[in-house]
PDB file of C-alpha atoms in Angstrom:
ATOM      1  CA  MET A   1      27.472  -4.502 -61.590  1.00  0.00           C
ATOM      2  CA  PRO A   2      26.173  -4.358 -57.995  1.00  0.00           C
ATOM      3  CA  SER A   3      27.417  -1.534 -55.790  1.00  0.00           C
ATOM      4  CA  GLU A   4      29.634  -2.111 -52.811  1.00  0.00           C
ATOM      5  CA  TYR A   5      26.676  -1.148 -50.585  1.00  0.00           C
ATOM      6  CA  THR A   6      24.400  -3.740 -52.241  1.00  0.00           C
ATOM      7  CA  ASP A   7      27.085  -6.435 -51.892  1.00  0.00           C
ATOM      8  CA  GLU A   8      27.414  -5.621 -48.214  1.00  0.00           C
ATOM      9  CA  ILE A   9      23.686  -6.030 -47.636  1.00  0.00           C
ATOM     10  CA  GLU A  10      23.459  -9.227 -49.667  1.00  0.00           C
ATOM     11  CA  ASN A  11      26.605 -10.815 -48.197  1.00  0.00           C
ATOM     12  CA  SER A  12      26.411  -9.819 -44.543  1.00  0.00           C
ATOM     13  CA  SER A  13      23.764 -11.324 -42.333  1.00  0.00           C
ATOM     14  CA  TYR A  14      24.756  -8.821 -39.613  1.00  0.00           C
ATOM     15  CA  THR A  15      24.137  -5.849 -41.912  1.00  0.00           C
ATOM     16  CA  TRP A  16      20.837  -7.329 -43.074  1.00  0.00           C
ATOM     17  CA  ARG A  17      19.682  -7.852 -39.464  1.00  0.00           C
ATOM     18  CA  ALA A  18      20.481  -4.232 -38.718  1.00  0.00           C
ATOM     19  CA  PHE A  19      17.930  -3.202 -41.337  1.00  0.00           C
ATOM     20  CA  SER A  20      15.315  -5.856 -40.795  1.00  0.00           C
ATOM     21  CA  MET A  21      15.084  -6.246 -37.014  1.00  0.00           C
ATOM     22  CA  GLY A  22      13.247  -3.800 -34.809  1.00  0.00           C
ATOM     23  CA  ARG A  23      14.199  -2.940 -31.284  1.00  0.00           C
ATOM     24  CA  LYS A  24      12.858  -5.350 -28.681  1.00  0.00           C
ATOM     25  CA  SER A  25      10.263  -3.810 -26.439  1.00  0.00           C
ATOM     26  CA  LYS A  26      11.499  -3.052 -22.938  1.00  0.00           C
ATOM     27  CA  TYR A  27       8.086  -3.938 -21.475  1.00  0.00           C
ATOM     28  CA  SER A  28       5.750  -6.856 -22.073  1.00  0.00           C
ATOM     29  CA  ALA A  29       2.093  -6.237 -22.933  1.00  0.00           C
ATOM     30  CA  GLU A  30       1.131  -7.094 -19.366  1.00  0.00           C
ATOM     31  CA  GLU A  31       3.648  -4.627 -17.968  1.00  0.00           C
ATOM     32  CA  LYS A  32       2.425  -1.923 -20.312  1.00  0.00           C
ATOM     33  CA  LEU A  33      -1.122  -2.470 -19.088  1.00  0.00           C
ATOM     34  CA  LEU A  34       0.011  -2.318 -15.436  1.00  0.00           C
ATOM     35  CA  ILE A  35       1.808   0.963 -16.218  1.00  0.00           C
ATOM     36  CA  LEU A  36      -1.275   2.377 -17.924  1.00  0.00           C
ATOM     37  CA  ASN A  37      -3.365   1.487 -14.853  1.00  0.00           C
ATOM     38  CA  GLU A  38      -0.753   3.090 -12.612  1.00  0.00           C
ATOM     39  CA  VAL A  39      -1.103   6.293 -14.683  1.00  0.00           C
ATOM     40  CA  LEU A  40      -4.825   6.286 -13.918  1.00  0.00           C
ATOM     41  CA  ARG A  41      -4.202   5.819 -10.198  1.00  0.00           C
ATOM     42  CA  ASN A  42      -1.157   8.052  -9.655  1.00  0.00           C
ATOM     43  CA  GLY A  43      -0.983  10.457 -12.558  1.00  0.00           C
ATOM     44  CA  ILE A  44       1.252  10.560 -15.569  1.00  0.00           C
ATOM     45  CA  HIS A  45       4.041  12.650 -14.089  1.00  0.00           C
ATOM     46  CA  LYS A  46       4.799  10.213 -11.295  1.00  0.00           C
ATOM     47  CA  VAL A  47       4.755   7.270 -13.666  1.00  0.00           C
ATOM     48  CA  ILE A  48       6.964   8.752 -16.373  1.00  0.00           C
ATOM     49  CA  THR A  49       9.513   9.725 -13.699  1.00  0.00           C
ATOM     50  CA  LYS A  50       9.404   6.295 -12.051  1.00  0.00           C
ATOM     51  CA  TYR A  51       9.772   4.285 -15.285  1.00  0.00           C
ATOM     52  CA  LYS A  52      11.655   6.843 -17.386  1.00  0.00           C
ATOM     53  CA  ILE A  53       9.039   6.607 -20.141  1.00  0.00           C
ATOM     54  CA  SER A  54       8.035   9.559 -22.295  1.00  0.00           C
ATOM     55  CA  GLN A  55       4.529  10.953 -22.306  1.00  0.00           C
ATOM     56  CA  LYS A  56       4.448  10.192 -26.039  1.00  0.00           C
ATOM     57  CA  THR A  57       5.069   6.479 -25.308  1.00  0.00           C
ATOM     58  CA  ILE A  58       2.325   6.412 -22.674  1.00  0.00           C
ATOM     59  CA  ARG A  59      -0.045   8.091 -25.147  1.00  0.00           C
ATOM     60  CA  GLN A  60       0.801   5.595 -27.862  1.00  0.00           C
ATOM     61  CA  TRP A  61       0.233   2.644 -25.497  1.00  0.00           C
ATOM     62  CA  SER A  62      -3.020   4.158 -24.346  1.00  0.00           C
ATOM     63  CA  LEU A  63      -4.323   4.564 -27.905  1.00  0.00           C
ATOM     64  CA  LEU A  64      -3.161   1.110 -28.928  1.00  0.00           C
ATOM     65  CA  TYR A  65      -4.967  -0.398 -25.947  1.00  0.00           C
ATOM     66  CA  LYS A  66      -8.110   1.689 -26.515  1.00  0.00           C
ATOM     67  CA  TYR A  67      -8.496   0.661 -30.170  1.00  0.00           C
ATOM     68  CA  GLN A  68      -6.846  -2.794 -30.246  1.00  0.00           C
ATOM     69  CA  GLY A  69      -6.901  -4.140 -26.672  1.00  0.00           C
ATOM     70  CA  MET A  70      -4.088  -6.355 -25.468  1.00  0.00           C
ATOM     71  CA  PRO A  71      -2.997  -7.362 -28.987  1.00  0.00           C
ATOM     72  CA  GLY A  72      -2.098  -3.733 -29.630  1.00  0.00           C
ATOM     73  CA  LEU A  73       0.300  -3.727 -26.714  1.00  0.00           C
ATOM     74  CA  GLN A  74       1.973  -6.999 -27.707  1.00  0.00           C
ATOM     75  CA  THR A  75       4.041  -5.781 -30.619  1.00  0.00           C
ATOM     76  CA  SER A  76       6.089  -2.678 -31.098  1.00  0.00           C
ATOM     77  CA  HIS A  77       4.659  -0.555 -33.900  1.00  0.00           C
ATOM     78  CA  HIS A  78       7.325   2.121 -33.720  1.00  0.00           C
ATOM     79  CA  ASN A  79      11.040   1.441 -33.388  1.00  0.00           C
TER      80      ASN A  79
END
């Protein structure tokens, strides 16, 4: 007999979406690249304050761009 939790997942599209859908990125790939270029021009502290983005996020974007180019910035790898 399925558990109540399993029934809820199987019978509720809303519940299933909560598990299967990631958070939509706040920035497009093009915007991320512009922000990375702004970091190079103005420094990270000004940029993270301006956009309210963490240093960790900037670092992740930078590494994604370095190793994967624009395709790396197009999808969110961490939600």
